[in-house]
Structure formats: structure tokens, C-alpha cells
XYZ file of C-alpha atoms in Angstrom:
564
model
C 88.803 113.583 104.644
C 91.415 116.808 105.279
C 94.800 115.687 105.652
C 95.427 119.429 106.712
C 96.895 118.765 110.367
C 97.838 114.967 110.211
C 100.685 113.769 111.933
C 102.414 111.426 109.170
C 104.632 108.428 109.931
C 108.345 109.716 109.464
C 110.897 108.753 107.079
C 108.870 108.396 103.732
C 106.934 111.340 104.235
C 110.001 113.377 103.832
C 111.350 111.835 101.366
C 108.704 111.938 99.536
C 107.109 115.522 100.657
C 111.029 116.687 99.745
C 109.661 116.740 96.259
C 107.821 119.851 97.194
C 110.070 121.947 99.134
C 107.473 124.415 100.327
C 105.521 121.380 101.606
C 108.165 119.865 104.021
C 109.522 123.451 104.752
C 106.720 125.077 106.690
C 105.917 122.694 109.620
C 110.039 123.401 110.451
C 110.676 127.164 109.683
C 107.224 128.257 111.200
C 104.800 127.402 113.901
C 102.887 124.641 112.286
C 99.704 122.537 114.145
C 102.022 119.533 112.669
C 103.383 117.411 115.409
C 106.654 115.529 113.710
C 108.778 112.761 115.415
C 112.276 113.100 116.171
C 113.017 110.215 113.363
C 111.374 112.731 110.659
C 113.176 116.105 111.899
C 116.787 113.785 111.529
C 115.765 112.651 108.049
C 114.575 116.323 106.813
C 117.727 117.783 107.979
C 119.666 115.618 105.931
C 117.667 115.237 103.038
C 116.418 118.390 102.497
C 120.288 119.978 103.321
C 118.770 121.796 106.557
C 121.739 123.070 108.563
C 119.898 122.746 111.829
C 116.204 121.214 112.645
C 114.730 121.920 116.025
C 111.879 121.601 117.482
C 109.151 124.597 117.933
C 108.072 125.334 121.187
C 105.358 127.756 122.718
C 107.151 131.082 122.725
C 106.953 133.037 125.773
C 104.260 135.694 123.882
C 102.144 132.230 123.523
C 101.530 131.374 126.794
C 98.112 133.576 126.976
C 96.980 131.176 124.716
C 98.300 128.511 125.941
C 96.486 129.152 129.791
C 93.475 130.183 127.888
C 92.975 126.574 126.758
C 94.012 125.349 129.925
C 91.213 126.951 131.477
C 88.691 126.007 128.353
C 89.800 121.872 129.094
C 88.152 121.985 132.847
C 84.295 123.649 131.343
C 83.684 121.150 127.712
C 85.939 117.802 128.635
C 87.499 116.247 131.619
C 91.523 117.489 132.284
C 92.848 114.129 134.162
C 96.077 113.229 135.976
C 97.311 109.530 135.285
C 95.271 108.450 138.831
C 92.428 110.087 137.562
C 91.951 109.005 133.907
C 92.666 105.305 135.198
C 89.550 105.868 137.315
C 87.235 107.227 134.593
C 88.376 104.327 132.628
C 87.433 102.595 134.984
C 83.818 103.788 135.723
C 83.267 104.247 131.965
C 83.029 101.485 129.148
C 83.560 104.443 126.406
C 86.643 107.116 126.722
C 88.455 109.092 124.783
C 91.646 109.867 126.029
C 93.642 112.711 123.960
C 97.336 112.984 125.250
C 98.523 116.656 124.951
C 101.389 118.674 125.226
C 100.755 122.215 126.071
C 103.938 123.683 125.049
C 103.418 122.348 121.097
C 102.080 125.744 119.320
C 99.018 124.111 117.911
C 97.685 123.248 121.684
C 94.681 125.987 121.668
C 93.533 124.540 118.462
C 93.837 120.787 119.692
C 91.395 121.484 122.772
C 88.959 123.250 119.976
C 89.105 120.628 117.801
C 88.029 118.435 120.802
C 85.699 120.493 122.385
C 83.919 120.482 119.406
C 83.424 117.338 119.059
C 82.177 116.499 122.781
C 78.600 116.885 122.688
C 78.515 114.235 119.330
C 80.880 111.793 121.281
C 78.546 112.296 124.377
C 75.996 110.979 122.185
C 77.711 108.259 121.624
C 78.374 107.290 125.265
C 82.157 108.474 125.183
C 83.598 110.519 128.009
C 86.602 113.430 126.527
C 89.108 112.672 128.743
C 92.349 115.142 128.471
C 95.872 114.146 130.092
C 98.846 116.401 129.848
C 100.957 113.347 128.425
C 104.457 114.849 129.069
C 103.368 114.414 132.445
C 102.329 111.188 132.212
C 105.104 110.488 130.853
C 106.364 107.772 127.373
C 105.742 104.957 130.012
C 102.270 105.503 130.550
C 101.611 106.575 126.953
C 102.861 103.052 125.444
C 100.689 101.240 127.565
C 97.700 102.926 125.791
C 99.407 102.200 122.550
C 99.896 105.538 122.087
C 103.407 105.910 120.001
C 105.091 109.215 118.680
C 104.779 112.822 119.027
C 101.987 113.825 121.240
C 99.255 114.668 120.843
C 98.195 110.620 120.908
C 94.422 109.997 120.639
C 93.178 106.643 122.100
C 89.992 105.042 122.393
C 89.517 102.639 125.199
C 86.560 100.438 124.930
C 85.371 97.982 127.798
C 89.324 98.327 128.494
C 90.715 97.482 125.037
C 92.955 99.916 123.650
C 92.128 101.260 119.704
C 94.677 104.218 119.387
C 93.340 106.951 116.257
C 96.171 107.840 113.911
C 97.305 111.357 113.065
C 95.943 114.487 114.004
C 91.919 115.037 113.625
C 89.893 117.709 113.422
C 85.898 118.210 115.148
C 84.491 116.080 112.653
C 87.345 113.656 111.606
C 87.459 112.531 115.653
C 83.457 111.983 115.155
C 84.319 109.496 112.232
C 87.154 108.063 113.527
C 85.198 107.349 116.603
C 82.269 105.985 115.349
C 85.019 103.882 113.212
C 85.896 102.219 116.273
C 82.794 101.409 118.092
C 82.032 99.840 114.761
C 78.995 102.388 113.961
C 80.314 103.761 110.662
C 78.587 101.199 108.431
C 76.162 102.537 106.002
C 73.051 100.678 105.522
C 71.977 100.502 102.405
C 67.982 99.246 101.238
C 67.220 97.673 97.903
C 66.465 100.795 96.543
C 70.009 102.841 97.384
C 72.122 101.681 94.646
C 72.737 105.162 93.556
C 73.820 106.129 97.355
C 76.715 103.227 96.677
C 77.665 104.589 93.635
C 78.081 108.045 95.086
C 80.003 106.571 98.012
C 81.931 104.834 95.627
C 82.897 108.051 93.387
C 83.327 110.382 96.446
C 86.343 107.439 97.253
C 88.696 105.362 95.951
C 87.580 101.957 97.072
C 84.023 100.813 98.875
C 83.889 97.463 100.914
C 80.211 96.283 99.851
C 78.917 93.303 102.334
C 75.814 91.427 100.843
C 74.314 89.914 104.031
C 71.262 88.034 105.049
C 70.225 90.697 107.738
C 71.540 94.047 108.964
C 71.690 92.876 112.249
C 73.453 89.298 113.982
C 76.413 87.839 114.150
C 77.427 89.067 109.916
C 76.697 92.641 110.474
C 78.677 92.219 113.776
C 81.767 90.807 112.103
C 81.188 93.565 109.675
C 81.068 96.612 111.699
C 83.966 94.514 113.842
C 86.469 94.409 110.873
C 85.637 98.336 109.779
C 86.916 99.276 113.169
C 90.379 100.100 112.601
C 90.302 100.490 109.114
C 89.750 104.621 108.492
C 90.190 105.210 104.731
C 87.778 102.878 103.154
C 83.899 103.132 103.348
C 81.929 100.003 104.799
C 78.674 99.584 102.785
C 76.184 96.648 103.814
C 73.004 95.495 102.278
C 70.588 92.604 102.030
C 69.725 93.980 98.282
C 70.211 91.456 95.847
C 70.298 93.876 93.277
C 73.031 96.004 94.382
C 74.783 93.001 94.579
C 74.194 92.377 91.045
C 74.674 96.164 89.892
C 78.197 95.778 91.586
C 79.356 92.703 89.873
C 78.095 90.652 93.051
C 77.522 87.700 91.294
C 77.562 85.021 93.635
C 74.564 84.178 95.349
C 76.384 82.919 98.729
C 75.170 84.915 101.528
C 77.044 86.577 103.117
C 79.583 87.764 101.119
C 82.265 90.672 100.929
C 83.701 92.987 97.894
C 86.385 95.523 97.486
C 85.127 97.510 94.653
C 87.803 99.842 93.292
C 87.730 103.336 90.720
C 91.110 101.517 89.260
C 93.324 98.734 87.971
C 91.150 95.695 89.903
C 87.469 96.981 89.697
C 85.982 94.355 91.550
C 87.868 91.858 94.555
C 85.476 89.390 96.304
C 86.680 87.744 99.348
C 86.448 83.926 99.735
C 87.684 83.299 102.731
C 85.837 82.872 106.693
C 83.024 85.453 107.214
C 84.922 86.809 110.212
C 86.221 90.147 111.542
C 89.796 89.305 111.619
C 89.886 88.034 108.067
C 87.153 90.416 106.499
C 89.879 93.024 107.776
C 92.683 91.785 106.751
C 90.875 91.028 103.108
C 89.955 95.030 102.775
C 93.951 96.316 103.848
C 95.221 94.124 101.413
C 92.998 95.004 98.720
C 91.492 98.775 99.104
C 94.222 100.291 97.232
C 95.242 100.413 93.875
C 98.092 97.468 92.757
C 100.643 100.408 92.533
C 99.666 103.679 94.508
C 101.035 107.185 93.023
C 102.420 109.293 95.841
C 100.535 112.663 95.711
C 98.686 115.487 98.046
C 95.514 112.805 97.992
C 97.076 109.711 98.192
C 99.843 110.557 101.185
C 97.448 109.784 104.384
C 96.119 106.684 102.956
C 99.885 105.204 102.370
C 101.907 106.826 105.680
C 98.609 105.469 107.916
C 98.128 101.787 105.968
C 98.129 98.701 108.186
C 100.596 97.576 105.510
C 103.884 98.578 107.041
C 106.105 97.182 104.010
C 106.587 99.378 100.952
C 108.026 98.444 97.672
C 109.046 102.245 96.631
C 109.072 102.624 92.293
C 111.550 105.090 91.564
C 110.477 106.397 88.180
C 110.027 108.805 84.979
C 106.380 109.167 83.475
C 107.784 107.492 80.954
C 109.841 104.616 82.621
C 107.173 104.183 84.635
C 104.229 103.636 81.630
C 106.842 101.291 80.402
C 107.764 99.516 83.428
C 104.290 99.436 85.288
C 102.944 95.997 83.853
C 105.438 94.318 85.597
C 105.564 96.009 88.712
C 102.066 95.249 88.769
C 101.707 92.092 88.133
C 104.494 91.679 91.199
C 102.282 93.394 93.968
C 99.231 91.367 92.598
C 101.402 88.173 93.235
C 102.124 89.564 97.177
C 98.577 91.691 98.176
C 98.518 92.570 101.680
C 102.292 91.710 102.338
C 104.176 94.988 100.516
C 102.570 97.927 99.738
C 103.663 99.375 96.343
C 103.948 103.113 95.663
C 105.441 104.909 92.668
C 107.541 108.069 93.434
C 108.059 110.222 90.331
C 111.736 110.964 90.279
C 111.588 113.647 87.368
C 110.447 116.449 89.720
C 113.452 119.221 89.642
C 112.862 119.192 93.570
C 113.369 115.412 93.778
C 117.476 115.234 94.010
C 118.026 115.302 98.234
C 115.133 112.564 98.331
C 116.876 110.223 95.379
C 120.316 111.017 96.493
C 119.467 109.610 100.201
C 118.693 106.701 98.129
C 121.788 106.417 96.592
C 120.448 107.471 93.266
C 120.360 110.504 90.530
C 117.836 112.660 89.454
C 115.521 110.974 86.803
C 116.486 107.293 88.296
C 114.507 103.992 87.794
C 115.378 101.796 90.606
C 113.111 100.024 93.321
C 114.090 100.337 97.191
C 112.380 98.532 99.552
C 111.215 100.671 103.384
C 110.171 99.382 106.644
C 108.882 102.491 108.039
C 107.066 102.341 112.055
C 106.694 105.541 114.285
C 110.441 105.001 115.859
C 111.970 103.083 113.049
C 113.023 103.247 109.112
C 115.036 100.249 107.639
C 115.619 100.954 103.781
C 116.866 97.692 101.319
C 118.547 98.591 98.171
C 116.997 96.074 94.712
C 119.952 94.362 92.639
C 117.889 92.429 90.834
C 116.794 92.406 87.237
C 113.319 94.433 86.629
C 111.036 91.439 85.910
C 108.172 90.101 87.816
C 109.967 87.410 89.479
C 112.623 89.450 90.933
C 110.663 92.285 91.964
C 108.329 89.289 93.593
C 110.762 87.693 95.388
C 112.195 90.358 96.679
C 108.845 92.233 98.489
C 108.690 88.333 99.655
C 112.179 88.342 101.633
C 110.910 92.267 102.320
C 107.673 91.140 104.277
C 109.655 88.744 105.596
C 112.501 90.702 106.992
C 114.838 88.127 105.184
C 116.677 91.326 103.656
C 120.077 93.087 104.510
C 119.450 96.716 105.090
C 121.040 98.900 102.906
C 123.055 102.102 104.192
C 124.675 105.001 102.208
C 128.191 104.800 101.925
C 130.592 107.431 100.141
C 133.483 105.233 98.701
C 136.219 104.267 100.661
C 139.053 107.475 100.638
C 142.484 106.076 99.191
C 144.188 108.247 101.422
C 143.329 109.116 104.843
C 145.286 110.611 107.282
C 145.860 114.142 109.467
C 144.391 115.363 112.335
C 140.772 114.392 111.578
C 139.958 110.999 109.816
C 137.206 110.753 107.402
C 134.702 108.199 108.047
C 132.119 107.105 105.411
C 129.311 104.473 106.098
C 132.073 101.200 105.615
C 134.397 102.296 107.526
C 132.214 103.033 110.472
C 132.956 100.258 112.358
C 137.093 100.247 111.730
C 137.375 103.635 112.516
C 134.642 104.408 115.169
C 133.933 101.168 116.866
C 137.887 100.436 117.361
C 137.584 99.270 121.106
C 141.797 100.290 120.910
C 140.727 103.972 120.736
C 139.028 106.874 122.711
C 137.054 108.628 119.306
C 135.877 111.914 119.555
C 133.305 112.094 116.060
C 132.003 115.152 114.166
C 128.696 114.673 112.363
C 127.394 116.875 109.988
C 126.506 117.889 106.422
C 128.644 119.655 103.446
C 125.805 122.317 103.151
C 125.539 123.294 106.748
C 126.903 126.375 107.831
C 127.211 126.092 111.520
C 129.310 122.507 110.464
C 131.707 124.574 108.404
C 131.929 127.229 111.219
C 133.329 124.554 114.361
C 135.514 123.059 111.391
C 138.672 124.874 112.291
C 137.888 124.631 116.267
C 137.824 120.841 116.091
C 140.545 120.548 114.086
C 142.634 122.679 116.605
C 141.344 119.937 119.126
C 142.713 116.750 116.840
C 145.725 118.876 116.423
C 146.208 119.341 120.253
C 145.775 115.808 121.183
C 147.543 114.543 117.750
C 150.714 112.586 120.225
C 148.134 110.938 122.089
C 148.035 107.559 120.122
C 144.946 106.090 121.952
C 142.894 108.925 120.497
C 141.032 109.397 116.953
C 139.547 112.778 116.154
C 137.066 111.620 112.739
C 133.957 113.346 110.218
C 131.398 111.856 109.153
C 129.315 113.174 106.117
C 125.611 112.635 107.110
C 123.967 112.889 104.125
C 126.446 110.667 102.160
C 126.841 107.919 104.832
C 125.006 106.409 107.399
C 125.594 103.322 110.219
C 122.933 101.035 111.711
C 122.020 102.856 115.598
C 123.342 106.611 114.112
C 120.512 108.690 114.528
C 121.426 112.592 114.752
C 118.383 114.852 114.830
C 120.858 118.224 114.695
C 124.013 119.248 112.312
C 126.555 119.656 113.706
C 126.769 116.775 116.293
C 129.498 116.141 118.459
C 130.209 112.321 119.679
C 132.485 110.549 122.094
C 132.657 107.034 121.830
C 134.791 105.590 124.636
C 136.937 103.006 124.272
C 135.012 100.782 126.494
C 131.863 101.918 125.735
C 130.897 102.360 122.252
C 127.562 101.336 122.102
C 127.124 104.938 124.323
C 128.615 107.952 123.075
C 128.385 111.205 124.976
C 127.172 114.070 123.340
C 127.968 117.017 123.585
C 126.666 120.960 122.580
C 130.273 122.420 123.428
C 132.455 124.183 120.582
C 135.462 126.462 122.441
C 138.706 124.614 122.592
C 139.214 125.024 126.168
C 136.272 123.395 127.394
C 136.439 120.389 124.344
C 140.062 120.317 125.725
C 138.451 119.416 129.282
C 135.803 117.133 127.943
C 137.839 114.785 125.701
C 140.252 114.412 128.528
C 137.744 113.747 131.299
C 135.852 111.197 128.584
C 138.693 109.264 127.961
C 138.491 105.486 128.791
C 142.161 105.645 128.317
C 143.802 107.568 130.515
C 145.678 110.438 128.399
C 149.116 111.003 128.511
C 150.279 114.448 126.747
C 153.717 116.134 126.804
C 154.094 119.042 129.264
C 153.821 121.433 126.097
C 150.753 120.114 124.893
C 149.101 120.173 128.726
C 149.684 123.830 128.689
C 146.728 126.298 127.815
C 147.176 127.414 124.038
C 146.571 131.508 123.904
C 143.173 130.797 122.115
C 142.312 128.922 125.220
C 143.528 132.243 127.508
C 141.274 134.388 125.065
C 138.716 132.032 125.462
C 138.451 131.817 129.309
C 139.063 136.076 129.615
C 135.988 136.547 127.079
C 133.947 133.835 129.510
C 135.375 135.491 132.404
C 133.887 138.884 131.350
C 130.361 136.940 130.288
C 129.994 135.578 133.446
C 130.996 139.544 135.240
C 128.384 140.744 133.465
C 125.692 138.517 133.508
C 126.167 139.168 137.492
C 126.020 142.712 137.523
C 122.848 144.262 138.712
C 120.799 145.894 136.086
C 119.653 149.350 136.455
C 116.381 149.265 138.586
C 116.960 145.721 139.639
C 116.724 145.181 143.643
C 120.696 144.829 144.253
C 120.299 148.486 143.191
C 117.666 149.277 145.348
């Protein structure tokens, strides 16, 4: 299956796609179909040292395109405003609803990839349904399950709601589809076993049901557990001597197997023959005990069930010496933790294993929580055996851990016009309900940070008699707080003294008008000497050059109607 235009869950797959800089690079510098969530454009700024990640937009020269496929969604599928699709849904038992945004770049190719899959899906009894889902708005979205950066593709079935994952093309949708109406299970006769070996070499893993019949209530529970499971082929068959050929050797009917290319060749389940736990049998087991990160391996671990990840921080050659226990640790916890090994020799590697915490060439574990809107990271201090590594993807799974969060050490000194916060001294500095706290965020590397440097100093400076208010920097790829999340470098907070669960933001970098906004922001009411009140000549400058902006952006151009 292409991973080509998948839309990956954030925070590990930029840590981990930071091992190839060209790789993480492209969907930020240049128009990419890639749709990424505000969590991952935050965490590739700082790991990767960006200076400023925004997001990319339909330029104006796009918009021919953009109205051509407009115009293309009204002939092959249905366009539909939120009244509209909630009537289709509810004339229709099959629909495909595809939430779009027609200002992402890739929009033209998203209603191709779509209309080219319509007359298959028709087959199939789906109606394309298309909603412009900025319009709809995040509201409306949810309630279809449909989480993260459009575009969202959900399939609602008889009114249940089975969202897709990622980004498909013509042919992926088809699958995915088919996936979940439960009509992706190959049939195989007595005489196919070499059709389930080539399934099984074209993949990593095959599920292989040995049932009585291919039709009833066992090939229903079947089909019913392949539903949402899209990287793993379902294979059923009444053949008793495929079931032998595959190491089948029970005679029970019916029966399930994970067979595998790797480290546990052959898994049979022995628990209830029904959908819920067939499924939850085939997550736990389909991939290998520890799962390399690489180009073919990155959909199957961002899009697993298995939200949990035990990450391996590792040489080749720590890891060859290290893997027989961390195997024999995610053996112990299957279907709790997912276990993936990052190879932290790669010269590219040092952003991702600094925002770790760690060095280039590191062995360490770190455990992830990792959701469309969330990442949690928890830092291992435990001795590399089984037992530790064990317990601690236990008390990972369940969320029995303290999160970890970078931290530069604590300065001995810290005084002057701007205080230096790192990640422990968040709370004493930031948080102190005593103090009005204007906070710069940013990173060492970023040039537009180093550029309002002197500005915002001026600012502490002006405002340094004013004992109720704390001018502070914060070093974003060093430190981090629980509820930070800055998407752009530099970043300007206000945390009133009242209210510092909700800072104010704010774009502005002349002196004058940060002047104006710290003292209108102020919980505290600010009391300044008469000197300090008084406009500083940078200030004068300031408001003449705005002065003359503002003249000239009024003038009439030549040939404009004022003219006229």
C-alpha cells in the first residue's frame, strides 16, 4: 500500500522522520498533498531547529485550480452542506463522507483521488458525499469521529461511524472501504495454498481463519473484526490442508492465526470466536515483537490501534546486543505497548535524540503516548533487564507514569531585565500569581528570535521599576511545561496575574505598541515614574515611520478611481 500522501499521527513521526532531513523538510518548505496537525508543525520547529513553521495555503495563482475542482465535485460525487449530508445519511445505509478544505494545496488532487474511486464505491452501494469541513466546522467534524487536519474520511454505515485514517488514494479508498463493510476477506479453496503464501510474502503478517463454512455467524465475526484493521490481510478457508501447511494444527473449528515473516512465525488465538476479541487478538499480534522504524514500516506504527509505544533508542550494535531482552519484555505485554527501535547512529538523528534528552549514538528507552491532539513522553530510569523494561510499558499502558519534560539545569545566577526560565522553574517564575509576566519563547537557532532580542529587552528595561512585572525566555527546544504548546518561534506570551491558565498572545514586536500592550494586559495596575511614562525617541521614530506607512498606504495609486 503507498504511504505517498498519508497524513501521519504527529509527534513521533517527526521525531523519527527528523532522521532524514529531506523527508520531514518538504511537506513544510513546499506545497506538499501532506495535511500535518498543528501538534506536528510545533514539534518540527523545535526539533528540526526551524526558525518559523507555518502553514501552506492556496496561493492566490492557485485558485483556478482550486474552482476547477469545485466545479468537478457537483458532476462525479455529491458537494453537501451540514443539512444536506445529514439527509443523505439519512436516506442512505452506505456513505462516504470526505471532509475537505479547499484552501489546502493538494485539494484538486483530493477530489481526483475521489472521483476516481466513485463508480467502484457505487458498486458497492456507497454514496461520495463531499462537505467543505471548515464550514462545517471542528464541532460537526468530531461527531463523525473525524479528528485532525482535514481532509477527514468517514464511513457511516446504517449510522455507525468508521472514520479511514490518513490520506488515500483511488484505489487505497476502494480497500479501505471494502475494509469496513467487512468485504476484504479473501476466500481461499482447498486448493489455494500457494495464493496464501503469496499473500503472506507480498506482507508482513496474514490473519488465516480455518472455519467450518465461508458463510454464518464465523465468517461474520471474521469479516466483522477485519473492519478496522487496514494493514493486515484477512485470509479464510474451510481447507484442512492449508491449515496444516500453515502450522494449523489444531483440529478445533473455527480457529484463528497470525502468521508472521519474523520473530513469532506462527500465533493462534484461543480465546471467544468473536469480532471484538478476534480483533483485538490480530492488533496485538500482527507486528513483529520489536518493529524497526523505516520508509515501510512508518504507516503501520503512526496508524496502529496500539496507541502506547515503548521507543528503543539504539546503535546496530547496542541494539543486536540488547534486543533479547527488549523482546522478551514486549512478548510479556502484547497488545498493551507497542515496541519500536529507532536507530540513533544516523548523523541526522541529534535534534530528534536531543528532544529526548539524549546524545547522538544513545541507548536509552522512552516511553510516548501519541493521539491526533496529544503527545505525553516518560523518561526509563530503570536498569535494562526484562523486568524493568516490563514493568515499566505496564505502568505505561496504564498511565501510572509521570511524564517527563526537558529541562535545561537550573541557572545559578539569574537576574536583569529578562529572567531565564527553563522547564523547573516554569511554574516559580511564570505561574507566580504575585506577577503580571510578559514571556518570550523561542529557539537558540532561530533568526527572527535573535532579531526581537534587543526590542524586548528595551521593553523589560522600560518597565524594570515596576515590581509587579517579570519580563522572562524560555528556550524551546531545551525546556518544555505541561499545557506549552507554541506552533511558531518567536512567541510572545502574557500571563496575567490572575489569569495564568490564559495567556494572550501576541504577533507585535515595536516598543511602542508592546509598551501599550503590557500596560493594558496588566492584572496589576502599573505604576511607572513620570520619566519612564514618557515616549522613549525609538518610540517617536517608531510612530513617524508608522505614520508615513499608514500616508501611503492611503494614497491613491496611479490609475486607481480617486484619480479618476
Amino acid at each position: 500500500m503507498s504511504n505517498s500522501r498519508y497524513a501521519l499521527p504527529p509527534l513521533l513521526l517527526f521525531l523519527l522522520l527528523t532522521l532524514s532531513p529531506s523527508s520531514i523538510l518538504s511537506p513544510i518548505i513546499s506545497p506538499s498533498p501532506a495535511t500535518l496537525s498543528p501538534v506536528a508543525f510545533a514539534t518540527a520547529a523545535k526539533v528540526i531547529g526551524a526558525e518559523r513553521v507555518t502553514y501552506k495555503h492556496a496561493d492566490p495563482d492557485e485558485h483556478e485550480k482550486v474552482e476547477a475542482a469545485l466545479g468537478k465535485i457537483k458532476a462525479p460525487v455529491q458537494a453537501l452542506t451540514e443539512p444536506t449530508l445529514r439527509k443523505t445519511i439519512a436516506e442512505h445505509s452506505r456513505v462516504l463522507v470526505v471532509f475537505f478544505n479547499k484552501e489546502d494545496k493538494a485539494f484538486p488532487l483530493l477530489v481526483d483521488d475521489v472521483s476516481g474511486a466513485k463508480e467502484e464505491l457505487t458498486k458497492l452501494g456507497v454514496t461520495v458525499a463531499m462537505v467543505d469541513g471548515v464550514a462545517a466546522g471542528e464541532s460537526v467534524r468530531e461527531e463523525f469521529k473525524a479528528y485532525g487536519e482535514l481532509p477527514n474520511f468517514v464511513l457511516v454505515r446504517d449510522g455507525a461511524f468508521r472514520p479511514i485514517r490518513g490520506y488515500p488514494q483511488s484505489d487505497e479508498l476502494i480497500t479501505f472501504v471494502k475494509k469496513r463493510l467487512g468485504l476484504a476477506v479473501t476466500h481461499l479453496s482447498a486448493s489455494d495454498s500457494h495464493k496464501a503464501h503469496s499473500l503472506l510474502s507480498a506482507s508482513n503478517a496474514i490473519a488465516l481463519a480455518v472455519l467450518h463454512s465461508l458463510k454464518g455467524p464465523e465468517a461474520e465475526a471474521f469479516a466483522e473484526a477485519s473492519r478496522d484493521i487496514d494493514d493486515i490481510e484477512f485470509v479464510a478457508t474451510t481447507g484442512a490442508n492449508i491449515a496444516t501447511e500453515f502450522r494449523i494444527v489444531s483440529k478445533q473449528r473455527p480457529t484463528v492465526a497470525v502468521i508472521k515473516k519474523e520473530d513469532e512465525k506462527f500465533v493462534a488465538y484461543d480465546g471467544p470466536f468473536t469480532s471484538t476479541g478476534i480483533a483485538a487478538f490480530v492488533t496485538a499480534n500482527k507486528l513483529p515483537l520489536v518493529t524497526t522504524y523505516d520508509e515501510d514500516s512508518q504507516y503501520t506504527i503512526f496508524n496502529s490501534a496500539i496507541k502506547k509505544q515503548v521507543l528503543f533508542l539504539a546503535t546496530p550494535e547496542t541494539y543486536s546486543e540488547h534486543l533479547p531482552v527488549v523482546k522478551e519484555a514486549a512478548r510479556r505485554v502484547k497488545g498493551l505497548a507497542l515496541f519500536v527501535h529507532v536507530n540513533s547512529d544516523l548523523p541526522d538523528s541529534e535534534h530528534a535524540l536531543e528532544y529526548f534528552g539524549f546524545k547522538h549514538g544513545a541507548t536509552a528507552i522512552m516511553g510516548m503516548v501519541s493521539n491526533e491532539t496529544d503527545e505525553i513522553k516518560f523518561k526509563f530510569d530503570r536498569q535494562l533487564t526484562t523486568d524493568d523494561i516490563e514493568s515499566f510499558a505496564r505502568e505505561l499502558a496504564a498511565d501510572a507514569l509521570e511524564p517527563y519534560y526537558l529541562s535545561d539545569p537550573i541557572p545559578e545566577k539569574n537576574s536583569g531585565p529578562v529572567l531565564t526560565v527553563v522547564g523547573k522553574t516554569f511554574k516559580e517564575i511564570v505561574l507566580d500569581k504575585s506577577k503580571d509576566v510578559m514571556l518570550k519563547v523561542d529557539i537558540d537557532t532561530c533568526e527572527d528570535c535573535i532579531a526581537l532580542d534587543s526590542t524586548f529587552k528595551k521593553l523589560a528595561l522600560k518597565f524594570a521599576t515596576v515590581p509587579s512585572l517579570a519580563f522572562a525566555r524560555m528556550n524551546a527546544r531545551h525546556n518544555e511545561y505541561p499545557g506549552l504548546d507554541v506552533s511558531a518561534f518567536p512567541t510572545l506570551l502574557f500571563y496575567p496575574a490572575t489569569r495564568k491558565f490564559h495567556p494572550i498572545d501576541t504577533d507585535l514586536t515595536r516598543l511602542g505598541p508592546l509598551t501599550d500592550f503590557v500596560v493594558r494586559n496588566a492584572a496589576i495596575p502599573v505604576q511607572m515614574p513620570s520619566s519612564q511614562v514618557s515616549k522613549s525617541k525609538e518610540e517617536v521614530e517608531e510612530e513617524k515611520e508608522l505614520g508615513r506607512d499608514l500616508e501611503a498606504a492611503k494614497a491613491p495609486k496611479k490609475g486607481s478611481h480617486d484619480e479618476l
